[in-house]
mmCIF file of C-alpha atoms in Angstrom:
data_model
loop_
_atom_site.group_PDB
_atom_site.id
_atom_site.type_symbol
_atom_site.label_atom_id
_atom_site.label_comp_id
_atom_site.label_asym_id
_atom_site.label_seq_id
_atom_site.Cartn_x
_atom_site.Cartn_y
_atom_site.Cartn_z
ATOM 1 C CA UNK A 1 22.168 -1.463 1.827
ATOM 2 C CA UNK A 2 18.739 -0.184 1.636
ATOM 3 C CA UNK A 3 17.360 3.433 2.283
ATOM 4 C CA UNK A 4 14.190 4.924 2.227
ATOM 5 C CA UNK A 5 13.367 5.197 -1.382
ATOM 6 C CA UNK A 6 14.485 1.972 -2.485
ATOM 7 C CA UNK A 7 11.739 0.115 -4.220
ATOM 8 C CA UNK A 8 12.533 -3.406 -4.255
ATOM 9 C CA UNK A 9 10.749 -6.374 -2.772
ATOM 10 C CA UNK A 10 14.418 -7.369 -1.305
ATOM 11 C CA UNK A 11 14.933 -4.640 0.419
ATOM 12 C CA UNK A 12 11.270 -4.873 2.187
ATOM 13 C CA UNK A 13 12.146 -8.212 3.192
ATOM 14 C CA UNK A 14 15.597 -6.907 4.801
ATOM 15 C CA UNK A 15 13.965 -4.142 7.054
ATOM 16 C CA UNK A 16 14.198 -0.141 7.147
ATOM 17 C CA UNK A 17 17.661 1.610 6.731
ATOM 18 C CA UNK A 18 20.310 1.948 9.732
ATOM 19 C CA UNK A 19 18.193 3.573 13.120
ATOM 20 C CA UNK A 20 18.428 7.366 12.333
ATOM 21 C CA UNK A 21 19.252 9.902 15.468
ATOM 22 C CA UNK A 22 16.807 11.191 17.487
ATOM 23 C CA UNK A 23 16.826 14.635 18.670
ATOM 24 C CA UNK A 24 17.185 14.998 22.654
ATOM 25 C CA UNK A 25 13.688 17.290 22.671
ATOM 26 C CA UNK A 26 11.878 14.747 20.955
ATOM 27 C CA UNK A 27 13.212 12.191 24.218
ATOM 28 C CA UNK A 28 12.964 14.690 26.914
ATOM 29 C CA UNK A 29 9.301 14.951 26.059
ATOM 30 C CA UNK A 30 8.342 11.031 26.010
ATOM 31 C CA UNK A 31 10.334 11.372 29.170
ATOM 32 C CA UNK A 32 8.099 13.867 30.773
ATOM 33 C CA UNK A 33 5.365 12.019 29.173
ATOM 34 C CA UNK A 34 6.467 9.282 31.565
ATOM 35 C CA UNK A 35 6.496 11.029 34.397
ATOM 36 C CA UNK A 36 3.278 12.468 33.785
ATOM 37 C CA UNK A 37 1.908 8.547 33.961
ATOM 38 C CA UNK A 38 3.366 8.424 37.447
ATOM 39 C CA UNK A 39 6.252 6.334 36.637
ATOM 40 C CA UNK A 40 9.659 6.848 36.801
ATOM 41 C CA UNK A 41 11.576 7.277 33.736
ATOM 42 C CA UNK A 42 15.251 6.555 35.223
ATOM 43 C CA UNK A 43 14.758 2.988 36.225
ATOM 44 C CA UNK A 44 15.682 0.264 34.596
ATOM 45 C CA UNK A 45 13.053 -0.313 32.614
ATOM 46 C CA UNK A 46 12.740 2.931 31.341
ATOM 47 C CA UNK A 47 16.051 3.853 30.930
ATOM 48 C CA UNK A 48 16.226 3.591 27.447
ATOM 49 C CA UNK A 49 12.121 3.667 26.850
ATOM 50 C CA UNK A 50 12.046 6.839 25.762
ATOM 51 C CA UNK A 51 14.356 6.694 22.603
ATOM 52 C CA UNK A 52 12.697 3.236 21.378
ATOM 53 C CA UNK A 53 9.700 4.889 21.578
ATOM 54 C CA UNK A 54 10.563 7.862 19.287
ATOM 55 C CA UNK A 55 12.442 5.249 16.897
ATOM 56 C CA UNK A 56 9.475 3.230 17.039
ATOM 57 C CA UNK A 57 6.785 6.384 15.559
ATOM 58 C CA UNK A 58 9.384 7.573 12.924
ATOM 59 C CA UNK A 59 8.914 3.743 11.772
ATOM 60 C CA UNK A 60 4.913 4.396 12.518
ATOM 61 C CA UNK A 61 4.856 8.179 10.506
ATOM 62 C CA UNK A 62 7.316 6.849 7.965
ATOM 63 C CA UNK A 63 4.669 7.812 5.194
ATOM 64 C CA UNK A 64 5.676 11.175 5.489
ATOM 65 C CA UNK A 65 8.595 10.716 4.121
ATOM 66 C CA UNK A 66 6.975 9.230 0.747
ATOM 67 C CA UNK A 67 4.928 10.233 -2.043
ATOM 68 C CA UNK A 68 2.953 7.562 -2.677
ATOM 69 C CA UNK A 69 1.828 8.237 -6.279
ATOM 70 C CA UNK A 70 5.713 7.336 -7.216
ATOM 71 C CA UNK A 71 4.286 3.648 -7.074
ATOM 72 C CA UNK A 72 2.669 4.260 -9.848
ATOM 73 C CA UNK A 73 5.179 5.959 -11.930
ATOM 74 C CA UNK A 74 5.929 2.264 -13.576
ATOM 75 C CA UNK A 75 2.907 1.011 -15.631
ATOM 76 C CA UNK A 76 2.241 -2.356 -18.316
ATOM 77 C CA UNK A 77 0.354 -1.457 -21.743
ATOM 78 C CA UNK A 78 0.818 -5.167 -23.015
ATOM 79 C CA UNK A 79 -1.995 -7.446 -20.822
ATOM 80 C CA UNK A 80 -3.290 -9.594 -23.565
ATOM 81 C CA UNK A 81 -6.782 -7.204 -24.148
ATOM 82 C CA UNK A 82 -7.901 -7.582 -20.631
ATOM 83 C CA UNK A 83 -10.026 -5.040 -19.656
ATOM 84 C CA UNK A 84 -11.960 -6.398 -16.335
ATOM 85 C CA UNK A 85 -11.679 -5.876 -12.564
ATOM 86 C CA UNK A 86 -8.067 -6.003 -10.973
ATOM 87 C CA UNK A 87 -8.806 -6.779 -7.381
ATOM 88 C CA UNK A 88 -6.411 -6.666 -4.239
ATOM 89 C CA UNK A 89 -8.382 -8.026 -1.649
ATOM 90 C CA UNK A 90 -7.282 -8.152 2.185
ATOM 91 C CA UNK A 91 -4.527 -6.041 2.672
ATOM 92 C CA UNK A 92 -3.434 -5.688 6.308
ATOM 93 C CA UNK A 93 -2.784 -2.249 7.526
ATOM 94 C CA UNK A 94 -1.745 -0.352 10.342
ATOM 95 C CA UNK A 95 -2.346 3.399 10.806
ATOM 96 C CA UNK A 96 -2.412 5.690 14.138
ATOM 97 C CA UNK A 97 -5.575 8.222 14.931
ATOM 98 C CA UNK A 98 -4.807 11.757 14.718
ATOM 99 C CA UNK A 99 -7.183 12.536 17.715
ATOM 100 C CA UNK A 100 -5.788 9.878 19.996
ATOM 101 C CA UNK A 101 -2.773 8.866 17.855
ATOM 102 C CA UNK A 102 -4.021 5.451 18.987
ATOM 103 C CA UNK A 103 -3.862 1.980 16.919
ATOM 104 C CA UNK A 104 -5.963 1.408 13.564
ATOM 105 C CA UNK A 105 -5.706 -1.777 12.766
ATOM 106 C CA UNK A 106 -7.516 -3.092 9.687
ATOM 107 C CA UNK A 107 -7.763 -4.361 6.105
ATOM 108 C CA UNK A 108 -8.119 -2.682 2.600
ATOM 109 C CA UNK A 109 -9.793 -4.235 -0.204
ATOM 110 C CA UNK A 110 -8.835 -1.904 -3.817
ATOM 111 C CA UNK A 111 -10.060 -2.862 -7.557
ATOM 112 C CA UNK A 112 -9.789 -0.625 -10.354
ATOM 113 C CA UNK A 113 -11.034 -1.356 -14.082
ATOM 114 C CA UNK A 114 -8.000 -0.118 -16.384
ATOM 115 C CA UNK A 115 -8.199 1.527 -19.377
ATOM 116 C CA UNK A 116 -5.115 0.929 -20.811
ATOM 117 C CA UNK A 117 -2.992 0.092 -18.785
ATOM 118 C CA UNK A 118 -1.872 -2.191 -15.446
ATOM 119 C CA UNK A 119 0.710 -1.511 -12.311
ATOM 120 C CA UNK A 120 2.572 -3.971 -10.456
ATOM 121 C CA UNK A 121 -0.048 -5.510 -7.929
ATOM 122 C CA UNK A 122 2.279 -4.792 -4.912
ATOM 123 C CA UNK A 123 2.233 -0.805 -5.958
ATOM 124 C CA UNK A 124 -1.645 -1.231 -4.847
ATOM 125 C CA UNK A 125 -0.772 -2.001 -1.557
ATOM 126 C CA UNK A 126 2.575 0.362 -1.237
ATOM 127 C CA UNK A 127 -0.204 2.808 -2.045
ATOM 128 C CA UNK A 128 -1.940 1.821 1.051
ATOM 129 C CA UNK A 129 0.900 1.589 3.767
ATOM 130 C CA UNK A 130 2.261 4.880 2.080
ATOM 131 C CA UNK A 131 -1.151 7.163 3.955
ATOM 132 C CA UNK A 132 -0.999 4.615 6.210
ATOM 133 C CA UNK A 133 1.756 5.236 7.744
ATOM 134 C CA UNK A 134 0.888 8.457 9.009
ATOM 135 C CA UNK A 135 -1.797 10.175 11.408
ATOM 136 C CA UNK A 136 -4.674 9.514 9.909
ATOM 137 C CA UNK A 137 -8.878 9.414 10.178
ATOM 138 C CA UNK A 138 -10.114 6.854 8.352
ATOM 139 C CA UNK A 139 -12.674 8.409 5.926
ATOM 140 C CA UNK A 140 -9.794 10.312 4.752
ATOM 141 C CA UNK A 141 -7.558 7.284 4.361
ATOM 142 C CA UNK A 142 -10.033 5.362 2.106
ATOM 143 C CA UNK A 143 -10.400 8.872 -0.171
ATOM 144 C CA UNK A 144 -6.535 9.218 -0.189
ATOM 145 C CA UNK A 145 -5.319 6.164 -1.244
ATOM 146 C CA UNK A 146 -8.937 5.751 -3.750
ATOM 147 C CA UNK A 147 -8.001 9.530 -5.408
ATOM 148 C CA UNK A 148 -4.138 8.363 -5.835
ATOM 149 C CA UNK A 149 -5.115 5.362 -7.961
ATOM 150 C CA UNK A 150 -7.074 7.431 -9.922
ATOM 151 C CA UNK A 151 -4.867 10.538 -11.019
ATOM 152 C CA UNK A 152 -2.073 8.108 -10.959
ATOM 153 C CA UNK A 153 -3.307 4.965 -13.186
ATOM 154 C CA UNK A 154 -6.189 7.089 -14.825
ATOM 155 C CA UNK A 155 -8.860 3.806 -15.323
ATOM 156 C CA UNK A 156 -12.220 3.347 -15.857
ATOM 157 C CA UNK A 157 -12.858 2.861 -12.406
ATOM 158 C CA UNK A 158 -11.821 3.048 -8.685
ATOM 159 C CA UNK A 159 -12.999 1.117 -5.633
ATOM 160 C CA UNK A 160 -11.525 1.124 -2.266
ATOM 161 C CA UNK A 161 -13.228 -0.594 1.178
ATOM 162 C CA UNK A 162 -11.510 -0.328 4.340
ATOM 163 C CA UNK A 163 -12.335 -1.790 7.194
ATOM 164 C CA UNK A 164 -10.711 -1.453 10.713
ATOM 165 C CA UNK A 165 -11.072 -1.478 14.431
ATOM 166 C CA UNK A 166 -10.401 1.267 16.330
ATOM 167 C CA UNK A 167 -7.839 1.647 19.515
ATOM 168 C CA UNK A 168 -9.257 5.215 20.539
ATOM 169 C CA UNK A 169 -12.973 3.030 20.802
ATOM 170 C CA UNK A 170 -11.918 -0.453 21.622
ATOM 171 C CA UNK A 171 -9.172 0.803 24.835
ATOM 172 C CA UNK A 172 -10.684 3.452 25.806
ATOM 173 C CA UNK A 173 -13.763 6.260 25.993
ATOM 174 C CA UNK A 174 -16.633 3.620 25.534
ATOM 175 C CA UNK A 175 -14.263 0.508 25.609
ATOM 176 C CA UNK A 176 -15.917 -1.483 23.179
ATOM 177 C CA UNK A 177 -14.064 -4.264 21.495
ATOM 178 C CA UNK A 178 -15.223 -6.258 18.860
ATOM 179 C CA UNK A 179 -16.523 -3.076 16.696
ATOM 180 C CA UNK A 180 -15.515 -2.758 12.983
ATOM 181 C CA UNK A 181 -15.523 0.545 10.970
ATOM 182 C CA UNK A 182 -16.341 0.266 6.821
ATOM 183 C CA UNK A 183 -15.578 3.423 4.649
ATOM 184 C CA UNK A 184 -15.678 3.249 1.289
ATOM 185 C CA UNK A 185 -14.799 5.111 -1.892
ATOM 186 C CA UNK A 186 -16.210 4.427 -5.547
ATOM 187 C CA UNK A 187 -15.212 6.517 -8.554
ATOM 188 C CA UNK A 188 -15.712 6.264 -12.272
ATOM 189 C CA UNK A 189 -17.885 3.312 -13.402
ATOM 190 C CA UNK A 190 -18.188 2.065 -9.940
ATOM 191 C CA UNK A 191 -19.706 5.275 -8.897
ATOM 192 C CA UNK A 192 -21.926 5.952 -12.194
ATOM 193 C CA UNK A 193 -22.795 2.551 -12.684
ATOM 194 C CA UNK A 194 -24.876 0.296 -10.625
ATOM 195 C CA UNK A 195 -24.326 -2.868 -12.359
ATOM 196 C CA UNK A 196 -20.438 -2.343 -12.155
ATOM 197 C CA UNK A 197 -20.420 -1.337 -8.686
ATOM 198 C CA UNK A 198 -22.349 -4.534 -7.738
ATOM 199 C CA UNK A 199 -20.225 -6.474 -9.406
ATOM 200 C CA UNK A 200 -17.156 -5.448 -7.621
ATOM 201 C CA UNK A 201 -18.858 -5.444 -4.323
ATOM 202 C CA UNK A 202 -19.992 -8.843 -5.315
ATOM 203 C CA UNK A 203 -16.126 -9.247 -5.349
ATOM 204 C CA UNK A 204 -15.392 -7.990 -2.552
ATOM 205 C CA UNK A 205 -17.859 -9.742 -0.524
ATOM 206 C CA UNK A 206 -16.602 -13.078 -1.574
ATOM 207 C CA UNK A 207 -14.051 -13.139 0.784
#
């Protein structure tokens, strides 16, 4: 059976652990959040609303739980001399605003240069879901996951491009649909040096 700090790719394919309890506070308030709406949490529909709801953002905040730099705890030295740009390009992602704690739905794009050493491609992207999974802002998402690579894998260089849409923009407030945020992060040669940091743009962009 899996639990929450089991690694392996078979366990993500079988799903989290066995549904955890949920205190009766944490229900009793998405109940009163209910009938704050107007609706009636008692009916049928409802009945059980409430606790699938607070299962539902433990599964949403389960980066909290984590430390995401353990991804990077395993590492290759033996890559046959290569020393270029390891991309991950397209990485779906979902996150939830801390000012609305509404949807971010998006897309990461992290390279790194290594010095001398490699990690498992799929530790990129645990990286990712690991802040992602919690409240977040997305300028601080990009910076998170960009600064773990780099104290964990210590390369030549760092680049991370996110971009997402926005449920706080596109569902409500302005209601604008359609709109995409891009942050971005660049450290070591892709911040100091222009010719590196087109090149992994250049990269990037070919997508």
């Amino acid at each position: 059976m899996c639990d929450a700090n089991d690694d392996s790719d078979a366990c993500e394919l079988l799903g989290p652990a066995p549904k955890i309890p949920v205190p009766d506070d944490v229900v009793e308030a998405i109940r009163t959040l209910l009938r704050w709406t107007g609706d009636d949490p008692t009916r049928e529909g409802l009945r059980d609303t409430p606790l699938r709801v607070a299962r539902a953002w433990r599964e949403y905040t389960q980066g909290y739980a984590e430390d995401p730099a353990q991804h990077l705890g395993r590492v290759f030295e033996e890559v046959g001399g290569y020393d270029e740009i390891v991309l991950l390009r397209d990485i779906p992602f979902q996150s939830h605003c801390e000012h609305h704690m509404a949807p971010i739905i998006g897309k990461a794009h992290i390279a790194y240069l290594p010095k001398d050493h490699v990690v498992g491609i799929s530790k990129l992207a645990r990286v990712l879901h690991g802040y992602a999974r919690r409240l977040q802002v997305q300028e601080r998402l990009t910076a998170e996951v960009a600064d773990c690579i780099w104290n964990g894998l210590r390369p030549r260089g760092v680049a991370v491009v996110i971009e997402a849409t926005h449920g706080c923009m596109t569902s409500r407030g302005v209601r604008t649909p359609g709109v995409t945020m891009t942050t971005s992060r660049m450290m070591g040669v892709f911040r100091e040096d222009e010719r590196s940091r087109k090149e992994v743009l250049s990269l990037i962009a070919r997508g």
